[in-house]
XYZ file of C-alpha atoms in Angstrom:
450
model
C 2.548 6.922 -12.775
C 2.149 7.346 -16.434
C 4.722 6.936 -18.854
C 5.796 9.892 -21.334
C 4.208 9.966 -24.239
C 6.226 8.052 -27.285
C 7.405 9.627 -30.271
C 7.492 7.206 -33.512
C 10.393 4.914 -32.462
C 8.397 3.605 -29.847
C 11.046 3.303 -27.327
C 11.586 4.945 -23.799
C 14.601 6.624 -22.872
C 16.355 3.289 -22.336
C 15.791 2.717 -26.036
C 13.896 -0.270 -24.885
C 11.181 -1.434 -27.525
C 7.689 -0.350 -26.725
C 6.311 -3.928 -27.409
C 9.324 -5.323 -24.754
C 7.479 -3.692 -22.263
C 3.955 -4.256 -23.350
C 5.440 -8.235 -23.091
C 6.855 -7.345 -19.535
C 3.539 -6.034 -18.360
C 1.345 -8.268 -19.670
C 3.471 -11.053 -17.976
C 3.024 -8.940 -14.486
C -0.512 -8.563 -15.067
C -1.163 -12.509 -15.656
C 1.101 -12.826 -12.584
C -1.416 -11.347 -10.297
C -4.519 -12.851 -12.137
C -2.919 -15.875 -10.562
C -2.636 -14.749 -7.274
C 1.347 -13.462 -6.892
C 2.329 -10.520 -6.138
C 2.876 -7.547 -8.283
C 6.049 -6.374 -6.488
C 7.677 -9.253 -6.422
C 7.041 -9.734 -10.350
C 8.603 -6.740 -10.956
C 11.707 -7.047 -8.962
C 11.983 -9.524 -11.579
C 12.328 -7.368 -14.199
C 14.966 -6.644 -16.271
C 16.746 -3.107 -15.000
C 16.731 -1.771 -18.443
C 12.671 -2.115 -18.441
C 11.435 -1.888 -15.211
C 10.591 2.093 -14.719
C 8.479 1.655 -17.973
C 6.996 -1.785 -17.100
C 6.041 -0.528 -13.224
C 4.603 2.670 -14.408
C 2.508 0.638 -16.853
C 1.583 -2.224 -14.659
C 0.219 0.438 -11.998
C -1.988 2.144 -14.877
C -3.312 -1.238 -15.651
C -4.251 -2.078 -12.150
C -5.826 0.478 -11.498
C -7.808 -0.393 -15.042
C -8.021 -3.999 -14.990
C -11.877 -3.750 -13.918
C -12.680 -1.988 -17.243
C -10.813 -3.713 -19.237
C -12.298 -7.345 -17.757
C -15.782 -5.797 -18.691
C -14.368 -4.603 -22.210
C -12.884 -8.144 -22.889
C -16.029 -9.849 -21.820
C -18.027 -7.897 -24.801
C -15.763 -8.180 -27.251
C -15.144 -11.730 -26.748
C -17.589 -13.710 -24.380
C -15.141 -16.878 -23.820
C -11.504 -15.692 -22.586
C -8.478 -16.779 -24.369
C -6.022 -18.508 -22.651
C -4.564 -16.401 -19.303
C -0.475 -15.342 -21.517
C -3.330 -13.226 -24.261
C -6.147 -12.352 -22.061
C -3.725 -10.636 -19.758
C -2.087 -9.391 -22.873
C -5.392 -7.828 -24.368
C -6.487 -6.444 -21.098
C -3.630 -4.808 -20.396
C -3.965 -2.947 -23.592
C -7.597 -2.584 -23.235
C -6.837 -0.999 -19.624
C -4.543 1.500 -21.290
C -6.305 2.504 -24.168
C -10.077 2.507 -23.192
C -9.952 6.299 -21.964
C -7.487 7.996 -24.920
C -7.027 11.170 -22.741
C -5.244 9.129 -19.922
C -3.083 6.809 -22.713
C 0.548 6.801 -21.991
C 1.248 6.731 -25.655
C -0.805 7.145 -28.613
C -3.561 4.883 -28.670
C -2.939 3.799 -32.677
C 1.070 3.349 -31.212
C 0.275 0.892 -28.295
C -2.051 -0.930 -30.175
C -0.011 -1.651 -32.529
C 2.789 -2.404 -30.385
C 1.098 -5.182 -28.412
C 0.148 -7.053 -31.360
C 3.873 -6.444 -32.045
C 4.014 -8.145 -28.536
C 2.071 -10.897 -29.332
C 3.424 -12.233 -32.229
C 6.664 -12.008 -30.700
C 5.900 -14.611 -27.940
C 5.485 -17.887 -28.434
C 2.953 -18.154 -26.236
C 0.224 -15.675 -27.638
C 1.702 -15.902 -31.403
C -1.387 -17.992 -32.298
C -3.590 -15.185 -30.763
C -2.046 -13.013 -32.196
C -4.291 -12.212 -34.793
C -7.744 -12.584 -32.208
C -6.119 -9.844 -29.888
C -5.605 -7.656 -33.308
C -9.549 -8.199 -34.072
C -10.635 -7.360 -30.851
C -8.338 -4.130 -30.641
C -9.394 -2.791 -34.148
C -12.959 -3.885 -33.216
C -12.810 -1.482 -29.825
C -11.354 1.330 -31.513
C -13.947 1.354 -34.065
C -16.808 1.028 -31.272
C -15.585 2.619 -28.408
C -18.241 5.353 -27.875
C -20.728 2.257 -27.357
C -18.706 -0.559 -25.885
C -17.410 1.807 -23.429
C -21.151 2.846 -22.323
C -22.390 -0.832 -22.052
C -19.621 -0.740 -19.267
C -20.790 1.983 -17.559
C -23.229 -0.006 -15.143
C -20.973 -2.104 -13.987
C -19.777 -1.411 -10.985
C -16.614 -3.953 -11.749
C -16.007 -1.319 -14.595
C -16.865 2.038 -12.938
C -14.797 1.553 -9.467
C -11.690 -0.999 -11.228
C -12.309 -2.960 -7.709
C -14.054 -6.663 -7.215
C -17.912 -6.615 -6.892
C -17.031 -7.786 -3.156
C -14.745 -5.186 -2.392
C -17.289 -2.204 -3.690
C -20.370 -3.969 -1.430
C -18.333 -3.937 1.340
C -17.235 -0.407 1.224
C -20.629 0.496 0.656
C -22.009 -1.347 3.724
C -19.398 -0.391 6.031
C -18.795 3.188 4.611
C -22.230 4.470 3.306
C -20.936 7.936 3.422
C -17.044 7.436 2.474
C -17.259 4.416 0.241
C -17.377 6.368 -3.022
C -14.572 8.283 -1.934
C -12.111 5.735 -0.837
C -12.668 3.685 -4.267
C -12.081 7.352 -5.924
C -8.977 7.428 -3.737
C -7.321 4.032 -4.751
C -7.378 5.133 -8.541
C -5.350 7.731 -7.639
C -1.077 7.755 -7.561
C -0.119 8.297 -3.639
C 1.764 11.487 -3.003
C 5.199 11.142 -1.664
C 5.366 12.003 2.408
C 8.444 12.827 4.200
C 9.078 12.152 8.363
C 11.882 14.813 9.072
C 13.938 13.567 11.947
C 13.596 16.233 14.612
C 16.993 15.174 16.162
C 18.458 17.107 13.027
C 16.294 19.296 11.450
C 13.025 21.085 12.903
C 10.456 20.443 9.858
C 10.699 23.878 8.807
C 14.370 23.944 8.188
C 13.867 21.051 6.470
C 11.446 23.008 4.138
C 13.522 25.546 3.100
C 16.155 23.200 2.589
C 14.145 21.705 -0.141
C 12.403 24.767 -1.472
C 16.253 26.090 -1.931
C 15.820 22.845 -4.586
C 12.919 23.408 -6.069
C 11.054 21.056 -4.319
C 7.513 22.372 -2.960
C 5.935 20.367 -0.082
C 3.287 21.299 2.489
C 3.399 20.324 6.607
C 1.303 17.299 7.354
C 1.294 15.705 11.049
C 3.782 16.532 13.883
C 7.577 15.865 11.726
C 5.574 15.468 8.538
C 6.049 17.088 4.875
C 3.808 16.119 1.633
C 5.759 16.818 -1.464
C 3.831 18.615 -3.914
C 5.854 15.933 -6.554
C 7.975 13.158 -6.246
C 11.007 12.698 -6.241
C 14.018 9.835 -6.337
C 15.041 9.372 -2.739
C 18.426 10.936 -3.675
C 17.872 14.214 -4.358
C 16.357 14.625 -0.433
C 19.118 16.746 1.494
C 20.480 14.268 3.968
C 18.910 11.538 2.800
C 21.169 8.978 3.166
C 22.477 10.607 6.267
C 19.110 9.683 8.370
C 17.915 13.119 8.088
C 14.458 12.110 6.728
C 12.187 8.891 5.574
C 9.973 8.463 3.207
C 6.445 7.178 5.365
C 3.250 7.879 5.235
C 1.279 10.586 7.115
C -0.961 7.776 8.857
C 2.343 5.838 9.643
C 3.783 8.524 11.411
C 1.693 8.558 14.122
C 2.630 5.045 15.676
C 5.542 6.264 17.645
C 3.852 9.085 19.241
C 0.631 7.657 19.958
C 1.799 4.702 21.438
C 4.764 6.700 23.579
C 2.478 9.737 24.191
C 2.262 9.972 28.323
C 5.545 7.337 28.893
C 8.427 8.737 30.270
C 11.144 8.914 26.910
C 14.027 10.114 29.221
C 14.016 6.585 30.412
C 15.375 3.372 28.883
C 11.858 1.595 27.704
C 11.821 -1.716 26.465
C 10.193 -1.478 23.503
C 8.308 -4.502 21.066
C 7.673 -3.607 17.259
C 6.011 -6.839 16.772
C 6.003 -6.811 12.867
C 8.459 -4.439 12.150
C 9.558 -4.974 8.638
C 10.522 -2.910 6.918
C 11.789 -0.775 9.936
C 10.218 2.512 9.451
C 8.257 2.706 12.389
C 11.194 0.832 14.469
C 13.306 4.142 13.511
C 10.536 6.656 14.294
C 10.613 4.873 17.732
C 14.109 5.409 18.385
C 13.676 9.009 17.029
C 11.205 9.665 19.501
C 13.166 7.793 22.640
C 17.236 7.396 21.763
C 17.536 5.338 24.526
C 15.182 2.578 24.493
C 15.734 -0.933 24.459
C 13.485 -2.153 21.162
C 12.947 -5.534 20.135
C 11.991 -5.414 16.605
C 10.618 -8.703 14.948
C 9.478 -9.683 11.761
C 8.959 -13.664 10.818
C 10.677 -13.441 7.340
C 14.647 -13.508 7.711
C 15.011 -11.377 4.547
C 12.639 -8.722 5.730
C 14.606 -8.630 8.804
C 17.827 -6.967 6.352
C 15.799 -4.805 5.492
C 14.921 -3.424 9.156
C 18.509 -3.380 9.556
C 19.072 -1.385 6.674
C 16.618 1.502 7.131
C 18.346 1.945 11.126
C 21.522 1.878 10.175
C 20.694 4.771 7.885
C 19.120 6.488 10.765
C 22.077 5.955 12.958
C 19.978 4.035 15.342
C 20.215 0.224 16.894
C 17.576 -2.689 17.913
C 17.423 -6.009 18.555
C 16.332 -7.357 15.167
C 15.109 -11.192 15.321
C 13.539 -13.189 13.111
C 10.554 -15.070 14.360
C 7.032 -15.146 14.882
C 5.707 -12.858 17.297
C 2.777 -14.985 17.663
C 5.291 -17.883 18.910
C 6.485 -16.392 22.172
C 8.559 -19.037 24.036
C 11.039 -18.850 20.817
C 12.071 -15.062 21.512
C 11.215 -13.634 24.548
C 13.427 -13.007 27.888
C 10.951 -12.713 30.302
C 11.186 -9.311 31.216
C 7.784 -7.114 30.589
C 8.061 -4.534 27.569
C 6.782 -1.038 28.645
C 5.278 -0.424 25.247
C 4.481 -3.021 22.407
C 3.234 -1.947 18.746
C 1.454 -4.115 16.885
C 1.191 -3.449 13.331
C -0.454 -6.425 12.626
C -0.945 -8.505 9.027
C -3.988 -7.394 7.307
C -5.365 -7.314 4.138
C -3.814 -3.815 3.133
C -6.755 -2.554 1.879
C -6.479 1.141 3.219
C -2.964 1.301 0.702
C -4.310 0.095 -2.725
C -3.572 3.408 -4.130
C 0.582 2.507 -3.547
C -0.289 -1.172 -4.156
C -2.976 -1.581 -6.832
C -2.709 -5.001 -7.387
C -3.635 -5.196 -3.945
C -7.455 -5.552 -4.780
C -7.107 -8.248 -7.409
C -5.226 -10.583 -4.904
C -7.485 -10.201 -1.951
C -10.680 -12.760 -1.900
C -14.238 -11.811 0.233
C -12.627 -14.463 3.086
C -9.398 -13.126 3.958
C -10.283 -10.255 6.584
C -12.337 -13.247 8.123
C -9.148 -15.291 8.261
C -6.538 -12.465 8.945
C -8.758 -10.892 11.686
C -8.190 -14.516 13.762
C -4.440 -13.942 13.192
C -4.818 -10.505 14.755
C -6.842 -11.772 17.684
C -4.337 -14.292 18.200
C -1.339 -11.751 18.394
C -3.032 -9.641 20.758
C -3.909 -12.457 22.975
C -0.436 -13.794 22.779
C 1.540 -10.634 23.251
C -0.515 -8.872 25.809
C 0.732 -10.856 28.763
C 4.077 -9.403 27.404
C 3.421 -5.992 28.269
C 3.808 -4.178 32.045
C 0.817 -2.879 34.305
C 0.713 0.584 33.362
C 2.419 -0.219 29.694
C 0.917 0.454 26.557
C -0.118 -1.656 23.410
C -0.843 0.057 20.202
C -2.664 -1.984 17.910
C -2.559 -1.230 14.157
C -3.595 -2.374 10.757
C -3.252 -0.603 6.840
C -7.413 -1.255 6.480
C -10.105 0.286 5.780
C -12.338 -2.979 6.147
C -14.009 -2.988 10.148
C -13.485 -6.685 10.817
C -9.594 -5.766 10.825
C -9.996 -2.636 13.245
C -13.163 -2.094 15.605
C -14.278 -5.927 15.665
C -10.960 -6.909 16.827
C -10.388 -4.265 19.023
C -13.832 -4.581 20.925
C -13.901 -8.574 21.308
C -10.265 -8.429 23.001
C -11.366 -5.591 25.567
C -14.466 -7.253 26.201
C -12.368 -10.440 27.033
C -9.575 -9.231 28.926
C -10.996 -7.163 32.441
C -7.527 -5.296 32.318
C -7.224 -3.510 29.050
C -8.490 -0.157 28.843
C -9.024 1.304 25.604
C -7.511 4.838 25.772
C -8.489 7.662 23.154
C -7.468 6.473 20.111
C -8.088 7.522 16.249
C -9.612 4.530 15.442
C -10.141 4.280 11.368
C -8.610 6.803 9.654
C -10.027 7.368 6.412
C -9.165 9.055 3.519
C -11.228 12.483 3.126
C -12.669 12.226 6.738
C -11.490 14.325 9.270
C -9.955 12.322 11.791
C -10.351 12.327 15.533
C -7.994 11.372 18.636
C -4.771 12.660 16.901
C -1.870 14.239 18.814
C -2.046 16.772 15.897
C -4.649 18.986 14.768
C -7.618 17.857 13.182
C -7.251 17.102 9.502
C -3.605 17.932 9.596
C -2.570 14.838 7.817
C -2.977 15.869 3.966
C -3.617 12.896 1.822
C -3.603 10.153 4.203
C -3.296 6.705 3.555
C -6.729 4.537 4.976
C -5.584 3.043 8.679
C -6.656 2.194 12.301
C -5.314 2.624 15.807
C -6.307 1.690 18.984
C -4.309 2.275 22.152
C -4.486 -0.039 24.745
C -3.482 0.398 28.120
C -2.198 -2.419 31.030
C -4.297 -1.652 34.216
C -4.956 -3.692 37.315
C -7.595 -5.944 37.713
């Protein structure tokens, strides 16, 4: 995600000021100090800035533990949030000169720049200017006094590493080595037009190297804007992750597909597993519901790509008697809210907004779908219950406590976690066939008689 390096103009192909974006990112970065999304903040973006300013923010969230630790010795009381976030930000992209997106003199320079051009960190201006010269001239040691800290070493909370660690003795280190790392760009090729090696050579006639992952999968050696995929726009192929593209065919794996299925995606936003469905069984009847009304556009916008229909609603899932007909769904996925923690490599900021409490809290919210959607499903049907984490409470606990309570679910072979390095198990595709996975779990559960 880095940034070009900057010749002496300072300014990115859009001739955009380097200090514009260091202003930009700094305002994303004290955005998700206080608890708001990074994505959101940089949808608010100015066009002209946003490549630069994402491609920044990601370094520095995937930094910000470093530079916290950094701040905290070179000033023990923080400044006020506008020129902490601004310092830290340059602290997180200047601490480790080989990784700098521009030359270290050039950025520090061009977020004081930033700072006295705001009104709100102009009278800081000249404390974030000490503390920058200050680290430069004592790197070597500052740096080192860091290097204990886990807060510092992993760039995750102190929570989030203790977890890991208890959870994952022998995996921990390498899912926090994992999340510092860009995600590579995976492609589902949609079988209905292309088998997946056509779909290779089509790109390698581009220049565009990728390697087979999953059963319709390929992981591009490099990525690249959406539009230069052969057929993209067409339906041809999606952009989804290796560990997302196994929801359709584990949970239709063993139903009959010829048939018309009724079909629940219970969270479906933003629609890439409701197409992968419809991919795998054309003529099933899918309900696909998602509680936000604007998500829900977005469903509808990644099937009519595809060339594929649903019954999009908005509504709650969770709040039955305001959506469903009465008749019995033959398969239900459940791709339930969670805490995201097995994507924090595409979603950095992810581990700065989550507290120790929340897979606690979200886990109920899970439970609570799965009690309130099982009665949904036919005797004989299938529920596939999913979640982006890494974190147990969000995955096995869940799973377990609803098939202890309920006599008629039958947990069938299932992957369980999948995490990232570890060679999965219970995969309709060969064993470690998945390349760089993101971190998720599945359990299959099936409807029998009491």
């Amino acid at each position: 995600m880095n940034t070009p390096q900057s010749n002496a103009s300072h300014s990115t192909a859009s001739s955009a000021p380097l200090w514009r974006l260091m202003v930009a990112t700094g305002n994303v970065v004290q955005a998700v100090r206080a608890g708001r999304s990074m994505t959101a903040e940089l949808e608010a973006v100015s066009a002209e800035l946003r490549p630069g300013v994402q491609a920044l923010s990601f370094q520095v969230m995937r930094q910000l533990g470093r530079a916290i630790a950094l701040r905290a010795l070179l000033a023990k009381k923080a400044p006020p949030p506008a020129a902490d976030a601004l310092l830290c930000t340059a602290l997180a992209l200047v601490w480790d000169e080989h990784a700098a997106p521009y030359p270290v003199h050039t950025l520090v320079n061009q977020v004081v720049e930033a700072a006295q051009q705001q009104r709100q960190t102009r009278p800081q201006s000249g404390f974030i200017n000490a503390c920058l010269r200050r680290f430069m001239r004592e790197r070597a040691e500052l740096v080192a006094r860091t290097e204990t800290d886990p807060h510092a070493q992993w760039n995750h909370p102190h929570w989030w590493v203790e977890r890991l660690q208890l959870e994952r003795p022998e995996q921990w280190q390498t899912l926090l080595s994992v999340a510092q790392k860009p995600a590579p760009m995976t492609l589902r090729v949609h079988q209905g037009h292309h088998t997946v090696a056509a779909y290779q050579l089509q790109l390698e006639v581009l220049g565009i190297s990728s390697k087979k992952v999953g059963l319709s999968g390929l992981q591009l050696d490099k990525a690249v804007p959406v539009q230069q995929l052969p057929g993209f726009a067409q339906g041809h192929v999606s952009v989804q992750d290796a560990a997302a593209q196994l929801a359709a065919p584990l949970l239709l794996a063993g139903l009959d597909t010829e048939k018309s299925l009724k079909i629940l995606d219970a969270c479906a936003a933003p629609g890439g597993k409701t197409g992968h469905l419809l991919e795998y069984c054309p003529q099933a009847r899918v309900v696909a519901l998602d509680v936000d009304a604007a998500r829900c556009q977005r469903i509808h916008q990644n099937l009519q790509r595809l060339g594929v229909q649903a019954d999009v609603r908005a509504a709650d899932a969770g709040q039955v008697s305001t959506w469903w007909d009465g008749e019995a769904f033959d398969a239900i996925l459940l791709d339930a809210p969670c805490t995201a923690s097995g994507i924090v490599r595409r979603h950095p900021d992810v581990r700065w907004l989550r507290r120790p409490t929340d897979s606690a809290q979200l886990a109920k919210i899970q439970a609570q779908l799965l009690h309130a959607l099982w009665p949904l499903l036919a005797f004989g049907g299938r529920l596939l219950y999913c979640t982006c984490s890494v974190f147990k409470a969000e995955g096995d606990d869940v799973v377990q406590t609803f098939v202890r309570r309920n006599t008629d679910a039958l947990l069938q072979a299932s992957p369980g976690h999948l995490i990232p390095g570890q060679i999965p198990r219970g995969l309709p595709v060969g064993d470690n066939a998945l390349g760089e996975h993101d971190g998720f779990y599945y359990a299959l559960l099936e409807k029998r008689r009491h």
